[in-house]
mmCIF file of C-alpha atoms in Angstrom:
data_model
loop_
_atom_site.group_PDB
_atom_site.id
_atom_site.type_symbol
_atom_site.label_atom_id
_atom_site.label_comp_id
_atom_site.label_asym_id
_atom_site.label_seq_id
_atom_site.Cartn_x
_atom_site.Cartn_y
_atom_site.Cartn_z
ATOM 1 C CA MET A 1 0.000 0.000 0.000
ATOM 2 C CA THR A 2 1.174 3.521 -0.738
ATOM 3 C CA GLU A 3 0.332 6.011 1.990
ATOM 4 C CA LYS A 4 0.125 9.769 2.374
ATOM 5 C CA GLU A 5 -1.282 12.391 4.723
ATOM 6 C CA ILE A 6 -3.548 15.061 3.235
ATOM 7 C CA THR A 7 -5.781 17.825 4.528
ATOM 8 C CA ILE A 8 -9.429 17.419 3.615
ATOM 9 C CA ALA A 9 -12.471 19.097 5.163
ATOM 10 C CA GLY A 10 -10.000 21.015 7.297
ATOM 11 C CA LYS A 11 -8.633 17.828 8.915
ATOM 12 C CA LYS A 12 -5.343 15.959 8.581
ATOM 13 C CA VAL A 13 -6.301 12.575 7.145
ATOM 14 C CA ASN A 14 -4.297 9.566 5.993
ATOM 15 C CA ILE A 15 -5.030 7.956 2.645
ATOM 16 C CA GLY A 16 -3.835 4.705 1.134
ATOM 17 C CA TYR A 17 -3.755 3.131 -2.289
ATOM 18 C CA CYS A 18 -3.870 -0.581 -3.040
ATOM 19 C CA TYR A 19 -6.461 -3.064 -4.332
ATOM 20 C CA ALA A 20 -8.688 -2.187 -1.374
ATOM 21 C CA THR A 21 -9.001 1.363 -2.724
ATOM 22 C CA GLU A 22 -10.028 0.083 -6.127
ATOM 23 C CA LEU A 23 -12.506 -2.393 -4.645
ATOM 24 C CA ALA A 24 -14.077 0.283 -2.436
ATOM 25 C CA PHE A 25 -14.434 2.671 -5.387
ATOM 26 C CA ASN A 26 -16.080 -0.098 -7.398
ATOM 27 C CA ASN A 27 -18.412 -0.944 -4.521
ATOM 28 C CA TYR A 28 -19.431 2.702 -4.079
ATOM 29 C CA THR A 29 -19.904 3.540 -7.767
ATOM 30 C CA GLY A 30 -20.318 0.276 -9.641
ATOM 31 C CA LYS A 31 -17.431 1.458 -11.856
ATOM 32 C CA SER A 32 -13.802 0.478 -12.231
ATOM 33 C CA ILE A 33 -11.270 3.089 -11.189
ATOM 34 C CA GLU A 34 -10.288 3.055 -14.877
ATOM 35 C CA ASP A 35 -13.690 4.670 -15.507
ATOM 36 C CA PHE A 36 -13.123 7.494 -12.988
ATOM 37 C CA ASP A 37 -14.684 10.713 -14.286
ATOM 38 C CA ALA A 38 -13.594 13.918 -12.541
ATOM 39 C CA THR A 39 -16.686 15.702 -13.885
ATOM 40 C CA LYS A 40 -18.897 13.470 -11.730
ATOM 41 C CA PRO A 41 -18.941 14.734 -8.141
ATOM 42 C CA GLU A 42 -19.833 11.278 -6.819
ATOM 43 C CA HIS A 43 -16.680 9.831 -8.413
ATOM 44 C CA VAL A 44 -14.522 12.488 -6.754
ATOM 45 C CA MET A 45 -16.159 11.977 -3.359
ATOM 46 C CA TYR A 46 -16.058 8.182 -3.493
ATOM 47 C CA LEU A 47 -12.474 8.039 -4.749
ATOM 48 C CA ILE A 48 -11.334 10.120 -1.785
ATOM 49 C CA LEU A 49 -13.490 8.177 0.646
ATOM 50 C CA SER A 50 -12.141 4.902 -0.793
ATOM 51 C CA ALA A 51 -8.544 5.983 -0.143
ATOM 52 C CA VAL A 52 -9.431 7.087 3.394
ATOM 53 C CA VAL A 53 -11.294 3.859 4.172
ATOM 54 C CA CYS A 54 -8.388 1.854 2.745
ATOM 55 C CA TRP A 55 -5.837 3.403 5.098
ATOM 56 C CA TYR A 56 -7.956 3.430 8.252
ATOM 57 C CA ASN A 57 -9.231 -0.137 7.772
ATOM 58 C CA ALA A 58 -5.683 -1.385 7.138
ATOM 59 C CA HIS A 59 -4.515 0.282 10.359
ATOM 60 C CA ASP A 60 -7.612 -0.768 12.338
ATOM 61 C CA GLN A 61 -8.480 2.828 13.215
ATOM 62 C CA LYS A 62 -11.731 4.773 13.275
ATOM 63 C CA LEU A 63 -12.454 6.927 10.210
ATOM 64 C CA PRO A 64 -11.830 10.626 10.958
ATOM 65 C CA ILE A 65 -14.189 11.828 8.193
ATOM 66 C CA LYS A 66 -17.301 10.642 6.403
ATOM 67 C CA ASP A 67 -18.999 11.419 3.123
ATOM 68 C CA GLU A 68 -20.929 14.348 4.637
ATOM 69 C CA ASP A 69 -17.617 16.005 5.592
ATOM 70 C CA LEU A 70 -16.449 15.770 2.003
ATOM 71 C CA MET A 71 -19.733 17.116 0.639
ATOM 72 C CA TYR A 72 -20.183 20.023 3.037
ATOM 73 C CA GLN A 73 -16.797 20.895 4.529
ATOM 74 C CA ALA A 74 -14.130 20.204 1.886
ATOM 75 C CA SER A 75 -12.936 23.057 -0.295
ATOM 76 C CA PRO A 76 -12.528 22.623 -4.055
ATOM 77 C CA LYS A 77 -8.736 22.920 -3.634
ATOM 78 C CA GLU A 78 -8.716 20.173 -0.999
ATOM 79 C CA LEU A 79 -10.742 17.907 -3.298
ATOM 80 C CA ILE A 80 -8.463 18.534 -6.288
ATOM 81 C CA ASP A 81 -5.333 18.050 -4.173
ATOM 82 C CA ALA A 82 -6.728 14.798 -2.758
ATOM 83 C CA VAL A 83 -7.574 13.353 -6.185
ATOM 84 C CA THR A 84 -4.152 14.393 -7.501
ATOM 85 C CA ALA A 85 -2.463 12.709 -4.533
ATOM 86 C CA ILE A 86 -4.494 9.526 -4.992
ATOM 87 C CA PHE A 87 -3.627 9.175 -8.673
ATOM 88 C CA SER A 88 0.020 9.887 -7.875
ATOM 89 C CA MET A 89 -0.113 7.129 -5.255
ATOM 90 C CA ARG A 90 -1.770 4.833 -7.817
ATOM 91 C CA SER A 91 1.131 5.368 -10.213
ATOM 92 C CA GLU A 92 3.585 4.712 -7.404
ATOM 93 C CA TRP A 93 1.743 1.562 -6.309
ATOM 94 C CA TYR A 94 1.659 0.194 -9.863
ATOM 95 C CA GLN A 95 5.288 1.364 -10.278
ATOM 96 C CA LEU A 96 4.510 3.375 -13.409
ATOM 97 C CA PRO A 97 7.339 5.685 -14.458
ATOM 98 C CA ASP A 98 6.344 9.328 -14.798
ATOM 99 C CA GLY A 99 5.516 10.254 -18.377
ATOM 100 C CA GLU A 100 6.007 6.773 -19.837
ATOM 101 C CA ASP A 101 2.604 6.667 -21.547
ATOM 102 C CA LYS A 102 2.936 10.187 -22.910
ATOM 103 C CA LYS A 103 6.345 9.489 -24.431
ATOM 104 C CA GLY A 104 5.110 6.280 -26.029
ATOM 105 C CA ASN A 105 2.090 8.052 -27.524
ATOM 106 C CA ASP A 106 4.225 10.907 -28.865
ATOM 107 C CA GLU A 107 6.556 8.473 -30.596
ATOM 108 C CA GLU A 108 3.636 6.609 -32.141
ATOM 109 C CA ALA A 109 2.068 9.852 -33.345
ATOM 110 C CA SER A 110 5.386 10.976 -34.851
ATOM 111 C CA GLY A 111 5.766 7.678 -36.655
ATOM 112 C CA GLU A 112 2.246 7.855 -38.044
ATOM 113 C CA ASP A 113 2.760 11.408 -39.286
ATOM 114 C CA SER A 114 5.997 10.409 -41.030
ATOM 115 C CA GLU A 115 4.310 7.518 -42.772
ATOM 116 C CA LYS A 116 1.445 9.727 -44.001
ATOM 117 C CA ASN A 117 3.792 12.293 -45.559
#
């Protein structure tokens, strides 16, 4: 599990990323984390809650926040920072090098353009 401390709803909260996070997100939304859509408020809320639940369940501790805290107390910046942190932790957990996909796509696009000309 990758772990990090964030501030959300004005509270210091630990989050974790592993399969438990993905399972919780799927249980909450009925969607794979691959189908996460940042334009859907419920996806944002449940992704954050999934990462919180993951960490606190793994450490056998009581949750410091609940969904109502995220809906009513969290600022937009806190929500964005939390989602950014979670996807960064996801990359770390899956051991994905930064920018690998982008570089691969750029090379493919360059090759396609050269072949068309």
